Amino acid sequence: MTYSIFAIDANALSLSGCSAYTYTLNGFLPYLRAPWYQFSEQAVDDVTLNGGTNPAFPFLTGHGGANQVVPFGFLGIRTDQPTLYLNPSLPPQIPYVKVRTFHYAGATLSATLNITHTNITRFASTNLNDLYQNTTLPFVLGTPGSATSNTTSYHIAINQTLTISNRVYFQKKTHPNNLLQCLPVTSEDPYSAGQFPVAAIDGATSTSWQPSTNESSSLLINTTSIPPSPIWSIYFNWGFRPPLRATVFFGNESTDEGQIYGNEWEVDIKDISPSLPFYLTQPNANTTQYNATQASGATEAVVPVVGNETRLVVEGGAWSGNYVRLVVEGCWENDGHGATIGEFVVVGG
């Protein structure tokens, strides 16, 4: 329910990246329950682990939220103006989608989207009072309240199909020359509910990949769709749970288990230290321990969120290949749960 609205907002407001897709996954996958794909109210049903909440089931509000992502998120329908507004954009991980039939002012419409364009078709309305029955239906491509220079007006007749352009903002790199943003990514290791591998490379630090435990875990990014490039630097935003160690591998061959073999380039990142050094002194002890809550700078002030960061320059002439593999181990929080990877960036030349 909540993450579905996050997906809609991310697709409307993001200037780069593909976090709308991450939030879309977050809006339904952690909540689906076998055998009929009904929603639970909680991502984790165990009351001893989810804060003591007995989840509603089936959670129809969750179903309703997920059903809003395609029309209001991907197609960008807005009905709070005197004229219908559309502002389509489809995440790069979804090549094609068909929007169920919808109505505006009694008019009947449907839409199909690919990555770059959307087809809008108007049909004759049955058993509805179509206010535009004898004329064309006006609609606007753009965002309500934006400058007229950023909008385009259309008129569509019954039994007519119009093709309009999609926003492809995800093609813009959040970090310039990032080779990995929004590419296919997989992991063979279990991860915490809703903390998907794609979140590590979706161009947004508001989402993160988190392995289930602080043992060694990895993800594999398929870079076969981009040309080889020299590697200049690597950047991580760990969020508030940085790992203790990380290793990045570049290579051209991979196994079904997500391992890179053959000739490869390895970059070891040892002794990672938090860049937000907030520590909690242990009572009756002379030791301190990293504390993620304090590191988050919990405050009533509304300020941009800043996570722990690691940056390094890659020397020696490394090049990207067909695959990039990231391995993380340990977690500074030291509570048995995995570290978080808010953004993994490889900067090419």
Coordinates of C-alpha atoms in Angstrom, one line a residue:
M1 CA 0.0 0.0 0.0
T2 CA 2.6 2.6 1.1
Y3 CA 5.3 1.5 -1.2
S4 CA 2.9 1.5 -4.2
I5 CA 2.4 5.3 -3.5
F6 CA 6.1 5.6 -3.2
A7 CA 6.4 4.0 -6.7
I8 CA 3.9 6.5 -8.1
D9 CA 5.6 9.5 -6.6
A10 CA 9.1 8.3 -7.6
N11 CA 8.0 7.9 -11.2
A12 CA 6.5 11.4 -11.2
L13 CA 9.3 13.3 -9.3
S14 CA 12.6 11.5 -9.9
L15 CA 15.0 13.2 -12.2
S16 CA 17.2 10.1 -12.7
G17 CA 17.4 6.4 -11.9
C18 CA 14.7 3.7 -11.7
S19 CA 13.7 3.6 -8.0
A20 CA 10.1 3.6 -9.2
Y21 CA 10.7 -0.1 -10.2
T22 CA 12.2 -0.9 -6.9
Y23 CA 9.3 0.6 -5.0
T24 CA 6.9 -1.3 -7.4
L25 CA 8.5 -4.6 -6.3
N26 CA 8.4 -3.4 -2.7
G27 CA 4.7 -2.7 -3.0
F28 CA 3.7 -6.3 -3.6
L29 CA 6.4 -9.0 -3.5
P30 CA 7.1 -9.0 0.3
Y31 CA 3.3 -9.2 1.0
L32 CA 2.2 -12.0 -1.3
R33 CA 1.2 -15.2 0.3
A34 CA 0.7 -18.7 -1.2
P35 CA -1.3 -20.3 -2.6
W36 CA -3.5 -17.6 -4.1
Y37 CA -1.2 -14.5 -4.1
Q38 CA -3.2 -12.7 -1.5
F39 CA -1.7 -9.8 0.4
S40 CA -0.7 -9.8 4.0
E41 CA -0.6 -6.5 5.9
Q42 CA 3.0 -7.1 7.0
A43 CA 6.1 -8.0 5.0
V44 CA 7.0 -10.3 8.0
D45 CA 4.1 -12.1 9.6
D46 CA 5.9 -13.3 12.7
V47 CA 4.7 -11.0 15.5
T48 CA 7.9 -11.6 17.4
L49 CA 9.9 -10.0 14.5
N50 CA 7.6 -7.3 13.1
G51 CA 7.0 -5.2 16.2
G52 CA 4.1 -7.2 17.7
T53 CA 1.6 -6.7 14.9
N54 CA -0.9 -9.4 14.0
P55 CA -1.3 -8.7 10.2
A56 CA -4.6 -8.5 8.5
F57 CA -5.2 -11.1 5.9
P58 CA -6.2 -10.8 3.1
F59 CA -5.1 -7.2 3.1
L60 CA -7.4 -5.7 0.5
T61 CA -5.9 -2.2 0.9
G62 CA -2.6 -3.6 -0.2
H63 CA -4.2 -5.1 -3.3
G64 CA -5.7 -1.7 -4.1
G65 CA -2.4 0.1 -3.7
A66 CA -0.6 -2.3 -6.1
N67 CA -3.4 -1.9 -8.7
Q68 CA -2.8 1.9 -8.7
V69 CA 0.9 1.7 -9.8
V70 CA 0.3 1.0 -13.5
P71 CA -2.4 3.7 -14.3
F72 CA -1.3 6.4 -11.9
G73 CA 2.4 5.6 -11.8
F74 CA 3.5 4.3 -15.2
L75 CA 0.8 6.0 -17.3
G76 CA 0.7 9.1 -15.0
I77 CA -3.0 9.6 -14.9
R78 CA -4.1 12.7 -13.0
T79 CA -7.8 13.5 -12.6
D80 CA -7.7 16.4 -10.2
Q81 CA -7.9 19.0 -13.0
P82 CA -10.7 20.1 -15.4
T83 CA -8.8 18.3 -18.1
L84 CA -7.3 14.8 -18.1
Y85 CA -3.5 14.7 -17.6
L86 CA -1.2 11.9 -18.7
N87 CA 2.6 11.7 -18.1
P88 CA 3.8 8.2 -19.0
S89 CA 7.1 6.7 -18.1
L90 CA 7.9 3.0 -17.9
P91 CA 10.9 1.7 -15.9
P92 CA 13.6 0.1 -18.1
Q93 CA 13.1 -3.3 -16.4
I94 CA 9.6 -3.5 -17.8
P95 CA 9.6 -3.5 -21.7
Y96 CA 5.9 -3.4 -22.2
V97 CA 2.6 -3.0 -20.3
K98 CA -1.1 -2.8 -21.1
V99 CA -3.2 -0.6 -18.9
R100 CA -6.7 -1.8 -18.1
T101 CA -9.6 0.1 -19.5
F102 CA -10.3 3.4 -17.7
H103 CA -12.8 6.2 -17.9
Y104 CA -12.7 9.9 -17.7
A105 CA -15.8 12.1 -17.9
G106 CA -17.7 9.1 -19.2
A107 CA -15.1 8.6 -22.0
T108 CA -13.6 5.1 -22.4
L109 CA -9.9 4.7 -22.9
S110 CA -7.1 2.2 -22.9
A111 CA -3.3 2.4 -23.2
T112 CA -0.3 0.3 -24.1
L113 CA 3.2 1.4 -23.1
N114 CA 6.7 0.5 -24.2
I115 CA 9.9 2.1 -23.0
T116 CA 9.7 5.1 -25.4
H117 CA 6.1 5.6 -26.4
T118 CA 2.5 5.1 -25.3
N119 CA -0.6 4.4 -27.5
I120 CA -3.8 5.9 -26.2
T121 CA -7.1 4.5 -27.7
R122 CA -10.6 5.8 -27.2
F123 CA -13.6 3.6 -27.5
A124 CA -17.3 4.3 -27.6
S125 CA -18.7 4.3 -24.1
T126 CA -21.4 1.8 -23.2
N127 CA -24.0 2.5 -20.4
L128 CA -22.0 5.7 -19.5
N129 CA -22.8 9.4 -19.9
D130 CA -19.9 10.4 -22.1
L131 CA -19.6 14.2 -21.8
Y132 CA -17.6 14.2 -25.0
Q133 CA -19.8 11.7 -27.0
N134 CA -20.2 14.0 -30.0
T135 CA -16.7 15.6 -30.0
T136 CA -13.1 14.9 -29.3
L137 CA -11.8 14.4 -25.7
P138 CA -9.0 16.9 -24.7
F139 CA -6.1 15.7 -22.6
V140 CA -2.7 17.1 -21.7
L141 CA 0.7 15.4 -21.8
G142 CA 2.6 16.7 -18.8
T143 CA 2.2 17.5 -15.1
P144 CA -0.6 19.7 -13.6
G145 CA 0.8 23.0 -12.5
S146 CA 3.9 22.9 -14.7
A147 CA 4.7 25.6 -17.3
T148 CA 2.8 25.4 -20.5
S149 CA 6.1 25.0 -22.4
N150 CA 6.5 21.6 -20.6
T151 CA 3.0 20.3 -21.6
T152 CA 1.4 19.3 -24.9
S153 CA -2.4 19.3 -25.6
Y154 CA -4.1 16.6 -27.6
H155 CA -7.7 15.8 -28.7
I156 CA -8.8 12.2 -29.3
A157 CA -11.9 11.0 -31.1
I158 CA -13.8 7.8 -30.6
N159 CA -12.1 4.8 -32.3
Q160 CA -8.9 6.8 -32.7
T161 CA -5.4 5.9 -31.4
L162 CA -2.8 8.5 -30.6
T163 CA 0.9 7.9 -30.0
I164 CA 2.6 10.1 -27.4
S165 CA 6.2 10.2 -26.1
N166 CA 7.2 8.8 -22.7
R167 CA 9.6 10.4 -20.3
V168 CA 12.8 8.5 -20.2
Y169 CA 14.4 10.2 -17.2
F170 CA 16.0 6.9 -16.1
Q171 CA 18.5 7.4 -18.9
K172 CA 20.0 10.3 -16.9
K173 CA 22.7 9.1 -14.6
T174 CA 22.4 10.1 -10.9
H175 CA 26.2 9.8 -10.8
P176 CA 27.8 10.9 -14.1
N177 CA 29.4 8.1 -16.1
N178 CA 28.0 5.4 -13.8
L179 CA 28.2 2.2 -15.8
L180 CA 25.8 0.2 -13.6
Q181 CA 22.7 2.2 -13.1
C182 CA 19.5 0.2 -13.8
L183 CA 21.2 -2.7 -15.4
P184 CA 20.1 -6.3 -14.8
V185 CA 21.2 -7.6 -11.4
T186 CA 20.8 -10.9 -9.5
S187 CA 21.8 -12.4 -6.2
E188 CA 21.8 -16.0 -5.1
D189 CA 21.9 -15.0 -1.4
P190 CA 18.8 -14.4 0.7
Y191 CA 17.9 -10.7 1.4
S192 CA 15.7 -9.0 4.0
A193 CA 12.1 -8.4 3.1
G194 CA 11.8 -5.7 0.5
Q195 CA 15.5 -5.0 0.3
F196 CA 16.0 -6.1 -3.3
P197 CA 19.4 -6.4 -5.1
V198 CA 18.1 -3.9 -7.8
A199 CA 18.0 -1.2 -5.1
A200 CA 21.8 -1.2 -5.0
I201 CA 22.0 0.2 -8.6
D202 CA 18.7 2.0 -9.1
G203 CA 20.3 5.5 -8.9
A204 CA 18.6 6.3 -5.5
T205 CA 20.0 6.1 -2.0
S206 CA 16.4 6.0 -0.6
T207 CA 16.4 2.3 -1.5
S208 CA 18.9 -0.3 -0.5
W209 CA 19.9 -4.0 -0.9
Q210 CA 20.3 -5.7 2.4
P211 CA 21.4 -9.4 2.7
S212 CA 19.6 -11.3 5.4
T213 CA 22.7 -11.9 7.5
N214 CA 26.1 -10.3 7.9
E215 CA 27.8 -13.3 6.3
S216 CA 29.4 -13.0 2.9
S217 CA 26.8 -12.1 0.2
S218 CA 27.1 -11.0 -3.4
L219 CA 25.2 -9.6 -6.3
L220 CA 26.0 -9.9 -10.0
I221 CA 25.4 -7.1 -12.5
N222 CA 25.1 -8.0 -16.2
T223 CA 26.9 -5.3 -18.2
T224 CA 26.8 -7.0 -21.6
S225 CA 24.4 -4.3 -22.9
I226 CA 27.1 -1.6 -22.6
P227 CA 30.5 -1.3 -24.4
P228 CA 33.6 -2.0 -22.3
S229 CA 35.0 1.0 -20.6
P230 CA 38.1 1.9 -18.5
I231 CA 37.3 2.1 -14.8
W232 CA 38.2 5.3 -13.0
S233 CA 36.6 5.0 -9.6
I234 CA 34.1 3.2 -7.4
Y235 CA 31.6 4.8 -5.0
F236 CA 29.4 3.3 -2.4
N237 CA 26.6 4.8 -0.3
W238 CA 26.1 2.3 2.5
G239 CA 23.2 4.0 4.2
F240 CA 23.5 3.6 7.9
R241 CA 24.7 0.0 8.1
P242 CA 28.1 -0.2 6.3
P243 CA 29.8 -3.6 5.9
L244 CA 33.3 -4.4 7.3
R245 CA 34.7 -5.5 3.9
A246 CA 33.8 -5.5 0.2
T247 CA 35.3 -6.8 -3.0
V248 CA 34.4 -5.9 -6.6
F249 CA 35.2 -8.2 -9.5
F250 CA 35.2 -7.3 -13.2
G251 CA 35.1 -10.2 -15.7
N252 CA 33.7 -11.6 -18.9
E253 CA 32.4 -15.0 -17.8
S254 CA 30.0 -16.0 -15.0
T255 CA 28.5 -19.2 -13.6
D256 CA 24.9 -20.0 -12.9
E257 CA 25.7 -19.3 -9.2
G258 CA 26.7 -15.7 -9.9
Q259 CA 30.5 -16.3 -9.8
I260 CA 32.9 -14.6 -12.2
Y261 CA 35.6 -16.9 -13.6
G262 CA 38.5 -16.7 -16.1
N263 CA 40.4 -13.5 -16.4
E264 CA 39.1 -11.0 -13.9
W265 CA 40.1 -7.8 -12.2
E266 CA 39.6 -7.7 -8.4
V267 CA 39.4 -4.6 -6.2
D268 CA 39.5 -5.3 -2.4
I269 CA 38.1 -2.8 0.0
K270 CA 39.2 -3.8 3.4
D271 CA 38.7 -2.2 6.8
I272 CA 35.7 -0.1 5.7
S273 CA 35.0 2.6 8.3
P274 CA 31.8 4.6 8.8
S275 CA 31.9 8.1 7.4
L276 CA 29.2 9.0 10.0
P277 CA 31.1 8.1 13.2
F278 CA 28.3 8.0 15.7
Y279 CA 29.0 5.6 18.6
L280 CA 27.2 4.4 21.6
T281 CA 29.3 3.8 24.7
Q282 CA 28.5 0.5 26.3
P283 CA 27.4 0.8 30.0
N284 CA 30.0 -0.4 32.5
A285 CA 32.6 -1.0 29.7
N286 CA 35.4 0.8 28.1
T287 CA 34.3 -0.1 24.5
T288 CA 32.2 1.7 22.0
Q289 CA 30.0 0.3 19.3
Y290 CA 28.7 1.7 16.0
N291 CA 25.0 2.6 16.3
A292 CA 22.9 3.0 13.1
T293 CA 20.2 5.0 14.8
Q294 CA 22.7 7.6 16.0
A295 CA 24.4 7.6 12.7
S296 CA 21.1 8.5 11.0
G297 CA 21.2 11.7 12.9
A298 CA 17.6 11.2 14.1
T299 CA 16.2 14.7 14.5
E300 CA 13.1 16.7 14.0
A301 CA 14.8 18.9 11.4
V302 CA 13.9 18.2 7.8
V303 CA 17.2 17.8 6.0
P304 CA 18.6 15.6 3.2
V305 CA 19.5 12.1 4.3
V306 CA 23.2 11.4 4.1
G307 CA 24.5 7.8 4.4
N308 CA 28.0 6.4 5.1
E309 CA 30.1 6.7 2.0
T310 CA 33.3 5.1 0.6
R311 CA 35.1 6.4 -2.5
L312 CA 38.2 5.0 -4.2
V313 CA 40.2 5.6 -7.4
V314 CA 40.9 2.4 -9.4
E315 CA 44.5 2.4 -10.6
G316 CA 46.3 -0.1 -12.9
G317 CA 44.2 0.1 -16.1
A318 CA 41.1 -1.9 -15.1
W319 CA 38.3 -2.2 -17.7
S320 CA 34.7 -3.3 -17.4
G321 CA 33.7 -6.6 -19.0
N322 CA 30.4 -8.5 -19.3
Y323 CA 29.8 -8.8 -15.6
V324 CA 30.5 -6.9 -12.3
R325 CA 30.2 -8.8 -9.0
L326 CA 30.0 -7.2 -5.6
V327 CA 30.7 -9.2 -2.4
V328 CA 30.1 -7.7 1.1
E329 CA 30.9 -9.2 4.5
G330 CA 30.1 -8.2 8.0
C331 CA 28.3 -5.2 9.3
W332 CA 29.4 -2.4 11.6
E333 CA 26.1 -2.7 13.5
N334 CA 27.2 -6.2 14.6
D335 CA 23.6 -7.4 15.3
G336 CA 23.7 -10.4 13.0
H337 CA 21.7 -8.7 10.2
G338 CA 23.2 -7.7 6.9
A339 CA 24.8 -4.5 5.8
T340 CA 22.9 -2.1 3.5
I341 CA 24.0 -1.0 0.1
G342 CA 22.1 2.1 -0.9
E343 CA 24.1 2.7 -4.1
F344 CA 26.9 0.9 -5.8
V345 CA 28.5 3.1 -8.6
V346 CA 31.3 2.2 -11.0
V347 CA 32.5 5.3 -12.9
G348 CA 33.8 4.7 -16.4
G349 CA 35.9 6.8 -18.7

